[in-house]
Amino acid sequence: MATTPLLTSDISEFMEGILYHFPKAITEENRPVDFYHLLHLCRMYLKPGHKVEDKQHHGHAGKSHYFDYISDFGQKVFCVGQEQNMLYELSKLNSPEHVYRWRRAVDYHEAGIEFKKRDFHEEDPHSLLDIRFRKGVMEIPCLPIDDKSSLLFRNLVALEQTCPQVSDDITAYIVLMSEFVSTAADVALLAQKGIIVHQMESDEEVSTLFTKLFEYVAFDFRGEHYLKSLYCAMEAHYQSRLNRWNAWLWHNHFSNPWLGFAAITSAFIVLCSILQTVLAFLSYTA
């Protein structure tokens, strides 16, 4: 697009006004000046500003310390190395039989993955597409949804599908969201966390919006898209039996401290009873 520097700056400022509600990694000092289409400029504002962080620290952020102690003790007693377990799960993702598909947000949550809205910081800005996963927590930038969102994302996906000069970052993000929020329950979960803020009549409408956005879209799940490392880390976490066991304990017994205390007390009483029986048997046979 051949424009004067002043006009280019005005167009960029106008685009910032349109995308006001979306987080952007581009600051006022480094506004884009080399673009050939308004959609291309819009995409430049929304593209990921950082590489996806795929270093998974296998902790349980957001949970109480006493639960961490119990989990660590269980790993030591049963000689279960969580790191080796995760590496094993990652190795299975490379098999030709593995089907690359995102799971529902509710499914990830039940497997122990926590969701958090990624807070925006002026000193380290991020864009809408800058999702990260670490310490068992998936941080997603806030996504505002209204009746114009479908048109915006559909045009951006069309640009990536027809223009070989640009990468498929927006498309990868839409693929994630279309499978991530495939039901109203998924939308409700992310809305509860402040990740999705919508003005639609129902959560079901938001789910339908993303499902329709993914229709007739060509996307290589096995390709090197920017969310692939994130997918592998989350899938390995989901497939880990240890993580699922920890999540089951947390959701069913340790989410309430009193219930957790009661469970620990019961286990301690059972252990004491077993020890008493063993000692009585040994004293009888001595």
Tab-separated table of N, CA and C in Angstrom, residues 52-210:
chain	number	residue	atom	x	y	z
A	52	VAL	N	5.260	-19.054	22.055
A	52	VAL	CA	4.500	-19.749	23.093
A	52	VAL	C	5.461	-20.425	24.044
A	53	GLU	N	5.243	-20.207	25.329
A	53	GLU	CA	6.117	-20.800	26.336
A	53	GLU	C	5.662	-22.227	26.602
A	54	ASP	N	6.515	-23.189	26.220
A	54	ASP	CA	6.127	-24.590	26.359
A	54	ASP	C	6.887	-25.285	27.469
A	55	LYS	N	7.633	-24.532	28.290
A	55	LYS	CA	8.328	-25.155	29.411
A	55	LYS	C	7.327	-25.402	30.519
A	56	GLN	N	7.022	-26.632	30.708
A	56	GLN	CA	5.993	-27.002	31.676
A	56	GLN	C	6.629	-27.352	32.992
A	57	HIS	N	6.430	-26.471	33.997
A	57	HIS	CA	6.876	-26.790	35.349
A	57	HIS	C	5.745	-27.565	35.999
A	58	HIS	N	5.982	-28.795	36.285
A	58	HIS	CA	4.890	-29.675	36.668
A	58	HIS	C	4.522	-29.494	38.127
A	59	GLY	N	3.904	-28.386	38.407
A	59	GLY	CA	3.416	-28.119	39.748
A	59	GLY	C	1.913	-28.078	39.742
A	60	HIS	N	1.359	-27.586	40.823
A	60	HIS	CA	-0.085	-27.478	40.941
A	60	HIS	C	-0.400	-26.085	41.446
A	61	ALA	N	-0.198	-25.109	40.574
A	61	ALA	CA	-0.418	-23.727	40.965
A	61	ALA	C	-1.869	-23.519	41.329
A	62	GLY	N	-2.080	-22.686	42.331
A	62	GLY	CA	-3.436	-22.371	42.739
A	62	GLY	C	-3.976	-23.301	43.793
A	63	LYS	N	-3.286	-24.361	44.118
A	63	LYS	CA	-3.765	-25.311	45.108
A	63	LYS	C	-3.021	-25.088	46.422
A	64	SER	N	-3.572	-25.606	47.488
A	64	SER	CA	-2.999	-25.393	48.808
A	64	SER	C	-1.683	-26.142	48.951
A	65	HIS	N	-0.818	-25.632	49.839
A	65	HIS	CA	0.492	-26.243	50.039
A	65	HIS	C	0.368	-27.657	50.594
A	66	TYR	N	-0.596	-27.885	51.462
A	66	TYR	CA	-0.695	-29.219	52.067
A	66	TYR	C	-1.016	-30.272	51.023
A	67	PHE	N	-1.754	-29.892	49.987
A	67	PHE	CA	-2.041	-30.843	48.913
A	67	PHE	C	-0.774	-31.142	48.114
A	68	ASP	N	0.076	-30.120	47.914
A	68	ASP	CA	1.339	-30.345	47.225
A	68	ASP	C	2.209	-31.333	47.991
A	69	TYR	N	2.239	-31.191	49.322
A	69	TYR	CA	3.039	-32.102	50.139
A	69	TYR	C	2.558	-33.541	49.989
A	70	ILE	N	1.242	-33.712	50.001
A	70	ILE	CA	0.680	-35.062	49.862
A	70	ILE	C	1.019	-35.643	48.497
A	71	SER	N	0.886	-34.800	47.456
A	71	SER	CA	1.178	-35.258	46.098
A	71	SER	C	2.644	-35.656	45.961
A	72	ASP	N	3.549	-34.798	46.478
A	72	ASP	CA	4.977	-35.110	46.400
A	72	ASP	C	5.308	-36.379	47.173
A	73	PHE	N	4.683	-36.541	48.347
A	73	PHE	CA	4.926	-37.742	49.142
A	73	PHE	C	4.464	-38.984	48.385
A	74	GLY	N	3.307	-38.885	47.712
A	74	GLY	CA	2.800	-40.019	46.943
A	74	GLY	C	3.731	-40.392	45.813
A	75	GLN	N	4.312	-39.370	45.156
A	75	GLN	CA	5.248	-39.654	44.076
A	75	GLN	C	6.478	-40.394	44.595
A	76	LYS	N	6.975	-39.990	45.778
A	76	LYS	CA	8.169	-40.631	46.329
A	76	LYS	C	7.870	-42.057	46.782
A	77	VAL	N	6.706	-42.256	47.419
A	77	VAL	CA	6.361	-43.580	47.934
A	77	VAL	C	6.211	-44.583	46.801
A	78	PHE	N	5.519	-44.165	45.735
A	78	PHE	CA	5.237	-45.089	44.639
A	78	PHE	C	6.277	-45.011	43.528
A	79	CYS	N	7.371	-44.259	43.789
A	79	CYS	CA	8.471	-44.169	42.825
A	79	CYS	C	7.975	-43.716	41.458
A	80	VAL	N	7.086	-42.764	41.478
A	80	VAL	CA	6.542	-42.248	40.222
A	80	VAL	C	7.238	-40.936	39.914
A	81	GLY	N	7.985	-40.878	38.831
A	81	GLY	CA	8.631	-39.635	38.414
A	81	GLY	C	7.719	-38.918	37.444
A	82	GLN	N	7.199	-37.778	37.855
A	82	GLN	CA	6.250	-37.076	36.992
A	82	GLN	C	6.921	-36.599	35.712
A	83	GLU	N	8.181	-36.192	35.815
A	83	GLU	CA	8.880	-35.712	34.627
A	83	GLU	C	9.006	-36.826	33.599
A	84	GLN	N	9.384	-38.031	34.058
A	84	GLN	CA	9.489	-39.161	33.136
A	84	GLN	C	8.123	-39.530	32.571
A	85	ASN	N	7.102	-39.407	33.409
A	85	ASN	CA	5.750	-39.703	32.956
A	85	ASN	C	5.334	-38.764	31.833
A	86	MET	N	5.642	-37.467	31.990
A	86	MET	CA	5.279	-36.495	30.972
A	86	MET	C	6.080	-36.713	29.688
A	87	LEU	N	7.355	-37.056	29.819
A	87	LEU	CA	8.162	-37.324	28.637
A	87	LEU	C	7.622	-38.524	27.868
A	88	TYR	N	7.141	-39.516	28.600
A	88	TYR	CA	6.550	-40.688	27.954
A	88	TYR	C	5.290	-40.299	27.184
A	89	GLU	N	4.464	-39.457	27.801
A	89	GLU	CA	3.244	-39.019	27.127
A	89	GLU	C	3.577	-38.192	25.893
A	90	LEU	N	4.615	-37.357	25.974
A	90	LEU	CA	5.019	-36.560	24.821
A	90	LEU	C	5.501	-37.443	23.677
A	91	SER	N	6.197	-38.528	24.008
A	91	SER	CA	6.698	-39.421	22.966
A	91	SER	C	5.555	-40.066	22.194
A	92	LYS	N	4.432	-40.311	22.857
A	92	LYS	CA	3.297	-40.938	22.183
A	92	LYS	C	2.633	-39.993	21.189
A	93	LEU	N	2.837	-38.668	21.363
A	93	LEU	CA	2.223	-37.708	20.450
A	93	LEU	C	2.845	-37.762	19.063
A	94	ASN	N	4.059	-38.307	18.960
A	94	ASN	CA	4.739	-38.368	17.669
A	94	ASN	C	4.323	-39.573	16.837
A	95	SER	N	3.514	-40.454	17.390
A	95	SER	CA	3.108	-41.643	16.648
A	95	SER	C	2.121	-41.264	15.549
A	96	PRO	N	2.167	-41.969	14.407
A	96	PRO	CA	1.250	-41.658	13.302
A	96	PRO	C	-0.215	-41.850	13.672
A	97	GLU	N	-0.478	-42.689	14.673
A	97	GLU	CA	-1.869	-42.964	15.049
A	97	GLU	C	-2.495	-41.836	15.868
A	98	HIS	N	-1.660	-40.945	16.402
A	98	HIS	CA	-2.207	-39.894	17.265
A	98	HIS	C	-3.020	-38.894	16.447
A	99	VAL	N	-4.202	-38.570	16.933
A	99	VAL	CA	-5.080	-37.597	16.281
A	99	VAL	C	-4.897	-36.246	16.962
A	100	TYR	N	-4.448	-35.272	16.194
A	100	TYR	CA	-4.215	-33.938	16.743
A	100	TYR	C	-5.531	-33.165	16.792
A	101	ARG	N	-6.068	-33.061	17.966
A	101	ARG	CA	-7.283	-32.275	18.175
A	101	ARG	C	-7.226	-31.671	19.574
A	102	TRP	N	-7.632	-30.415	19.681
A	102	TRP	CA	-7.763	-29.815	21.004
A	102	TRP	C	-8.943	-30.430	21.734
A	103	ARG	N	-8.856	-30.488	23.019
A	103	ARG	CA	-9.957	-30.992	23.835
A	103	ARG	C	-10.785	-29.825	24.352
A	104	ARG	N	-11.919	-30.149	24.903
A	104	ARG	CA	-12.785	-29.121	25.470
A	104	ARG	C	-12.141	-28.516	26.719
A	105	ALA	N	-12.470	-27.271	26.984
A	105	ALA	CA	-11.934	-26.602	28.173
A	105	ALA	C	-12.329	-27.350	29.442
A	106	VAL	N	-13.552	-27.860	29.484
A	106	VAL	CA	-14.020	-28.608	30.657
A	106	VAL	C	-13.192	-29.873	30.854
A	107	ASP	N	-12.831	-30.544	29.761
A	107	ASP	CA	-12.026	-31.767	29.866
A	107	ASP	C	-10.641	-31.465	30.434
A	108	TYR	N	-10.029	-30.396	29.939
A	108	TYR	CA	-8.722	-30.007	30.482
A	108	TYR	C	-8.835	-29.656	31.964
A	109	HIS	N	-9.898	-28.963	32.319
A	109	HIS	CA	-10.091	-28.550	33.713
A	109	HIS	C	-10.228	-29.767	34.625
A	110	GLU	N	-10.959	-30.774	34.161
A	110	GLU	CA	-11.133	-31.990	34.955
A	110	GLU	C	-9.831	-32.777	35.081
A	111	ALA	N	-8.893	-32.542	34.154
A	111	ALA	CA	-7.585	-33.210	34.224
A	111	ALA	C	-6.580	-32.413	35.047
A	112	GLY	N	-7.041	-31.350	35.690
A	112	GLY	CA	-6.172	-30.603	36.596
A	112	GLY	C	-5.569	-29.339	36.039
A	113	ILE	N	-5.888	-28.993	34.795
A	113	ILE	CA	-5.365	-27.757	34.215
A	113	ILE	C	-6.229	-26.580	34.669
A	114	GLU	N	-5.582	-25.569	35.200
A	114	GLU	CA	-6.290	-24.379	35.654
A	114	GLU	C	-6.271	-23.319	34.556
A	115	PHE	N	-7.325	-22.508	34.515
A	115	PHE	CA	-7.423	-21.433	33.535
A	115	PHE	C	-7.377	-20.088	34.240
A	116	LYS	N	-6.646	-19.174	33.626
A	116	LYS	CA	-6.483	-17.849	34.218
A	116	LYS	C	-6.419	-16.807	33.111
A	117	LYS	N	-7.059	-15.672	33.352
A	117	LYS	CA	-6.952	-14.570	32.395
A	117	LYS	C	-5.563	-13.960	32.501
A	118	ARG	N	-4.909	-13.817	31.369
A	118	ARG	CA	-3.566	-13.235	31.375
A	118	ARG	C	-3.672	-11.722	31.546
A	119	ASP	N	-3.091	-11.222	32.606
A	119	ASP	CA	-3.134	-9.789	32.883
A	119	ASP	C	-2.210	-9.038	31.932
A	120	PHE	N	-2.661	-7.850	31.533
A	120	PHE	CA	-1.896	-7.032	30.592
A	120	PHE	C	-0.989	-6.078	31.363
A	121	HIS	N	0.290	-6.029	30.955
A	121	HIS	CA	1.257	-5.135	31.581
A	121	HIS	C	1.904	-4.269	30.501
A	122	GLU	N	1.929	-2.971	30.728
A	122	GLU	CA	2.485	-2.043	29.750
A	122	GLU	C	3.966	-2.311	29.495
A	123	GLU	N	4.707	-2.728	30.526
A	123	GLU	CA	6.141	-2.960	30.354
A	123	GLU	C	6.424	-4.255	29.589
A	124	ASP	N	5.475	-5.163	29.557
A	124	ASP	CA	5.631	-6.415	28.808
A	124	ASP	C	4.308	-6.750	28.127
A	125	PRO	N	3.946	-5.985	27.096
A	125	PRO	CA	2.627	-6.163	26.469
A	125	PRO	C	2.518	-7.476	25.711
A	126	HIS	N	1.307	-7.978	25.613
A	126	HIS	CA	1.046	-9.191	24.843
A	126	HIS	C	-0.166	-8.955	23.950
A	127	SER	N	-0.293	-9.781	22.938
A	127	SER	CA	-1.427	-9.664	22.025
A	127	SER	C	-2.502	-10.681	22.387
A	128	LEU	N	-3.588	-10.643	21.642
A	128	LEU	CA	-4.692	-11.571	21.872
A	128	LEU	C	-4.249	-13.018	21.723
A	129	LEU	N	-3.279	-13.268	20.865
A	129	LEU	CA	-2.861	-14.633	20.553
A	129	LEU	C	-1.750	-15.155	21.465
A	130	ASP	N	-1.284	-14.342	22.387
A	130	ASP	CA	-0.184	-14.754	23.263
A	130	ASP	C	-0.705	-15.586	24.431
A	131	ILE	N	-0.868	-16.872	24.190
A	131	ILE	CA	-1.328	-17.822	25.209
A	131	ILE	C	-0.111	-18.552	25.765
A	132	ARG	N	-0.100	-18.797	27.055
A	132	ARG	CA	1.018	-19.537	27.628
A	132	ARG	C	0.509	-20.568	28.633
A	133	PHE	N	1.334	-21.590	28.833
A	133	PHE	CA	0.978	-22.705	29.710
A	133	PHE	C	2.190	-23.067	30.542
A	134	ARG	N	2.096	-22.882	31.847
A	134	ARG	CA	3.208	-23.217	32.726
A	134	ARG	C	2.674	-23.520	34.117
A	135	LYS	N	3.356	-24.436	34.783
A	135	LYS	CA	2.981	-24.877	36.119
A	135	LYS	C	1.527	-25.344	36.180
A	136	GLY	N	1.059	-25.987	35.112
A	136	GLY	CA	-0.296	-26.510	35.101
A	136	GLY	C	-1.368	-25.458	34.940
A	137	VAL	N	-0.980	-24.229	34.596
A	137	VAL	CA	-1.939	-23.132	34.442
A	137	VAL	C	-1.874	-22.609	33.014
A	138	MET	N	-3.028	-22.516	32.374
A	138	MET	CA	-3.121	-21.945	31.036
A	138	MET	C	-3.602	-20.506	31.159
A	139	GLU	N	-2.754	-19.574	30.744
A	139	GLU	CA	-3.084	-18.150	30.799
A	139	GLU	C	-3.492	-17.682	29.411
A	140	ILE	N	-4.719	-17.185	29.305
A	140	ILE	CA	-5.282	-16.765	28.030
A	140	ILE	C	-5.670	-15.294	28.119
A	141	PRO	N	-5.247	-14.470	27.159
A	141	PRO	CA	-5.669	-13.068	27.163
A	141	PRO	C	-7.181	-12.939	27.039
A	142	CYS	N	-7.713	-11.884	27.610
A	142	CYS	CA	-9.158	-11.659	27.585
A	142	CYS	C	-9.653	-11.527	26.148
A	143	LEU	N	-10.741	-12.222	25.841
A	143	LEU	CA	-11.323	-12.213	24.501
A	143	LEU	C	-12.722	-11.610	24.550
A	144	PRO	N	-12.889	-10.343	24.143
A	144	PRO	CA	-14.231	-9.752	24.089
A	144	PRO	C	-14.967	-10.208	22.830
A	145	ILE	N	-16.212	-10.595	22.982
A	145	ILE	CA	-17.016	-11.106	21.873
A	145	ILE	C	-18.301	-10.294	21.770
A	146	ASP	N	-18.618	-9.835	20.543
A	146	ASP	CA	-19.907	-9.203	20.277
A	146	ASP	C	-20.401	-9.660	18.914
A	147	ASP	N	-21.454	-9.022	18.408
A	147	ASP	CA	-22.039	-9.477	17.146
A	147	ASP	C	-21.168	-9.171	15.929
A	148	LYS	N	-20.097	-8.384	16.088
A	148	LYS	CA	-19.200	-8.065	14.972
A	148	LYS	C	-17.946	-8.941	14.975
A	149	SER	N	-17.744	-9.710	16.016
A	149	SER	CA	-16.520	-10.509	16.133
A	149	SER	C	-16.412	-11.550	15.029
A	150	SER	N	-17.521	-12.168	14.689
A	150	SER	CA	-17.507	-13.208	13.662
A	150	SER	C	-17.007	-12.656	12.334
A	151	LEU	N	-17.476	-11.477	11.953
A	151	LEU	CA	-17.061	-10.874	10.684
A	151	LEU	C	-15.567	-10.564	10.685
A	152	LEU	N	-15.066	-10.036	11.788
A	152	LEU	CA	-13.642	-9.705	11.886
A	152	LEU	C	-12.777	-10.951	11.755
A	153	PHE	N	-13.055	-11.965	12.545
A	153	PHE	CA	-12.228	-13.172	12.521
A	153	PHE	C	-12.372	-13.931	11.205
A	154	ARG	N	-13.562	-13.923	10.631
A	154	ARG	CA	-13.759	-14.635	9.363
A	154	ARG	C	-12.902	-14.012	8.259
A	155	ASN	N	-12.843	-12.692	8.225
A	155	ASN	CA	-12.031	-12.019	7.211
A	155	ASN	C	-10.538	-12.241	7.444
A	156	LEU	N	-10.124	-12.270	8.702
A	156	LEU	CA	-8.709	-12.515	8.999
A	156	LEU	C	-8.297	-13.936	8.614
A	157	VAL	N	-9.174	-14.900	8.885
A	157	VAL	CA	-8.894	-16.282	8.480
A	157	VAL	C	-8.846	-16.384	6.956
A	158	ALA	N	-9.765	-15.700	6.273
A	158	ALA	CA	-9.779	-15.715	4.810
A	158	ALA	C	-8.480	-15.137	4.252
A	159	LEU	N	-7.955	-14.092	4.892
A	159	LEU	CA	-6.679	-13.520	4.455
A	159	LEU	C	-5.568	-14.558	4.556
A	160	GLU	N	-5.490	-15.260	5.677
A	160	GLU	CA	-4.432	-16.254	5.855
A	160	GLU	C	-4.615	-17.446	4.924
A	161	GLN	N	-5.853	-17.792	4.617
A	161	GLN	CA	-6.108	-18.939	3.746
A	161	GLN	C	-5.754	-18.650	2.290
A	162	THR	N	-5.781	-17.384	1.906
A	162	THR	CA	-5.585	-17.031	0.496
A	162	THR	C	-4.278	-16.302	0.223
A	163	CYS	N	-3.570	-15.901	1.277
A	163	CYS	CA	-2.332	-15.132	1.086
A	163	CYS	C	-1.145	-15.937	1.611
A	164	PRO	N	-0.317	-16.488	0.722
A	164	PRO	CA	0.804	-17.326	1.177
A	164	PRO	C	1.909	-16.541	1.877
A	165	GLN	N	1.878	-15.202	1.786
A	165	GLN	CA	2.928	-14.405	2.413
A	165	GLN	C	2.791	-14.308	3.931
A	166	VAL	N	1.616	-14.644	4.459
A	166	VAL	CA	1.408	-14.521	5.903
A	166	VAL	C	1.268	-15.912	6.516
A	167	SER	N	1.597	-16.016	7.787
A	167	SER	CA	1.485	-17.297	8.492
A	167	SER	C	0.038	-17.536	8.915
A	168	ASP	N	-0.200	-18.682	9.536
A	168	ASP	CA	-1.568	-19.074	9.887
A	168	ASP	C	-1.850	-18.891	11.379
A	169	ASP	N	-1.324	-17.834	11.978
A	169	ASP	CA	-1.476	-17.631	13.421
A	169	ASP	C	-2.935	-17.443	13.832
A	170	ILE	N	-3.654	-16.586	13.126
A	170	ILE	CA	-5.065	-16.346	13.454
A	170	ILE	C	-5.867	-17.628	13.274
A	171	THR	N	-5.590	-18.346	12.186
A	171	THR	CA	-6.301	-19.602	11.928
A	171	THR	C	-6.053	-20.607	13.046
A	172	ALA	N	-4.803	-20.728	13.487
A	172	ALA	CA	-4.480	-21.648	14.583
A	172	ALA	C	-5.234	-21.262	15.852
A	173	TYR	N	-5.357	-19.969	16.094
A	173	TYR	CA	-6.085	-19.497	17.280
A	173	TYR	C	-7.572	-19.834	17.176
A	174	ILE	N	-8.151	-19.639	15.994
A	174	ILE	CA	-9.570	-19.949	15.794
A	174	ILE	C	-9.814	-21.447	15.923
A	175	VAL	N	-8.890	-22.260	15.404
A	175	VAL	CA	-9.011	-23.715	15.551
A	175	VAL	C	-9.016	-24.086	17.028
A	176	LEU	N	-8.105	-23.500	17.790
A	176	LEU	CA	-8.065	-23.745	19.234
A	176	LEU	C	-9.396	-23.394	19.880
A	177	MET	N	-9.898	-22.193	19.625
A	177	MET	CA	-11.112	-21.735	20.293
A	177	MET	C	-12.336	-22.529	19.842
A	178	SER	N	-12.385	-22.924	18.574
A	178	SER	CA	-13.553	-23.657	18.079
A	178	SER	C	-13.695	-25.017	18.758
A	179	GLU	N	-12.577	-25.653	19.089
A	179	GLU	CA	-12.631	-26.943	19.768
A	179	GLU	C	-12.602	-26.776	21.284
A	180	PHE	N	-12.015	-25.694	21.732
A	180	PHE	CA	-11.913	-25.400	23.157
A	180	PHE	C	-13.274	-25.084	23.763
A	181	VAL	N	-14.091	-24.345	23.034
A	181	VAL	CA	-15.407	-23.921	23.541
A	181	VAL	C	-16.508	-24.513	22.662
A	182	SER	N	-16.458	-25.809	22.469
A	182	SER	CA	-17.426	-26.466	21.588
A	182	SER	C	-18.796	-26.639	22.224
A	183	THR	N	-18.932	-26.358	23.518
A	183	THR	CA	-20.236	-26.418	24.185
A	183	THR	C	-20.406	-25.172	25.051
A	184	ALA	N	-21.648	-24.937	25.457
A	184	ALA	CA	-21.942	-23.785	26.316
A	184	ALA	C	-21.239	-23.895	27.665
A	185	ALA	N	-21.051	-25.126	28.158
A	185	ALA	CA	-20.373	-25.322	29.444
A	185	ALA	C	-18.928	-24.837	29.382
A	186	ASP	N	-18.272	-25.028	28.238
A	186	ASP	CA	-16.897	-24.550	28.078
A	186	ASP	C	-16.847	-23.028	28.106
A	187	VAL	N	-17.791	-22.401	27.409
A	187	VAL	CA	-17.857	-20.936	27.398
A	187	VAL	C	-18.103	-20.410	28.807
A	188	ALA	N	-19.008	-21.060	29.526
A	188	ALA	CA	-19.329	-20.632	30.894
A	188	ALA	C	-18.101	-20.717	31.796
A	189	LEU	N	-17.297	-21.771	31.624
A	189	LEU	CA	-16.094	-21.932	32.442
A	189	LEU	C	-15.109	-20.795	32.193
A	190	LEU	N	-14.859	-20.482	30.909
A	190	LEU	CA	-13.909	-19.422	30.593
A	190	LEU	C	-14.466	-18.047	30.942
A	191	ALA	N	-15.776	-17.888	30.834
A	191	ALA	CA	-16.392	-16.620	31.233
A	191	ALA	C	-16.266	-16.410	32.737
A	192	GLN	N	-16.399	-17.492	33.485
A	192	GLN	CA	-16.252	-17.418	34.939
A	192	GLN	C	-14.844	-16.975	35.330
A	193	LYS	N	-13.859	-17.356	34.521
A	193	LYS	CA	-12.472	-16.980	34.794
A	193	LYS	C	-12.132	-15.598	34.248
A	194	GLY	N	-13.064	-14.949	33.564
A	194	GLY	CA	-12.807	-13.631	33.001
A	194	GLY	C	-12.073	-13.669	31.681
A	195	ILE	N	-11.933	-14.847	31.077
A	195	ILE	CA	-11.209	-14.984	29.812
A	195	ILE	C	-12.091	-14.584	28.638
A	196	ILE	N	-13.334	-15.017	28.642
A	196	ILE	CA	-14.301	-14.625	27.615
A	196	ILE	C	-15.284	-13.636	28.220
A	197	VAL	N	-15.420	-12.496	27.564
A	197	VAL	CA	-16.411	-11.486	27.957
A	197	VAL	C	-17.273	-11.231	26.728
A	198	HIS	N	-18.510	-11.675	26.764
A	198	HIS	CA	-19.336	-11.574	25.555
A	198	HIS	C	-20.633	-10.819	25.805
A	199	GLN	N	-21.192	-10.319	24.711
A	199	GLN	CA	-22.453	-9.599	24.737
A	199	GLN	C	-23.527	-10.348	23.948
A	200	MET	N	-23.330	-11.638	23.785
A	200	MET	CA	-24.314	-12.455	23.082
A	200	MET	C	-25.446	-12.821	24.038
A	201	GLU	N	-26.515	-13.363	23.481
A	201	GLU	CA	-27.675	-13.695	24.310
A	201	GLU	C	-27.424	-14.890	25.215
A	202	SER	N	-26.540	-15.789	24.801
A	202	SER	CA	-26.280	-16.985	25.603
A	202	SER	C	-24.871	-17.492	25.335
A	203	ASP	N	-24.392	-18.356	26.221
A	203	ASP	CA	-23.089	-18.996	26.018
A	203	ASP	C	-23.109	-19.901	24.792
A	204	GLU	N	-24.261	-20.469	24.507
A	204	GLU	CA	-24.394	-21.347	23.342
A	204	GLU	C	-24.111	-20.589	22.044
A	205	GLU	N	-24.505	-19.320	21.975
A	205	GLU	CA	-24.251	-18.516	20.778
A	205	GLU	C	-22.755	-18.313	20.558
A	206	VAL	N	-22.017	-18.117	21.631
A	206	VAL	CA	-20.562	-17.960	21.515
A	206	VAL	C	-19.937	-19.246	20.992
A	207	SER	N	-20.369	-20.372	21.525
A	207	SER	CA	-19.858	-21.661	21.070
A	207	SER	C	-20.167	-21.878	19.587
A	208	THR	N	-21.382	-21.557	19.188
A	208	THR	CA	-21.783	-21.712	17.784
A	208	THR	C	-20.977	-20.793	16.877
A	209	LEU	N	-20.683	-19.586	17.352
A	209	LEU	CA	-19.908	-18.623	16.567
A	209	LEU	C	-18.559	-19.210	16.173
A	210	PHE	N	-17.846	-19.785	17.133
A	210	PHE	CA	-16.519	-20.331	16.835
A	210	PHE	C	-16.608	-21.619	16.025
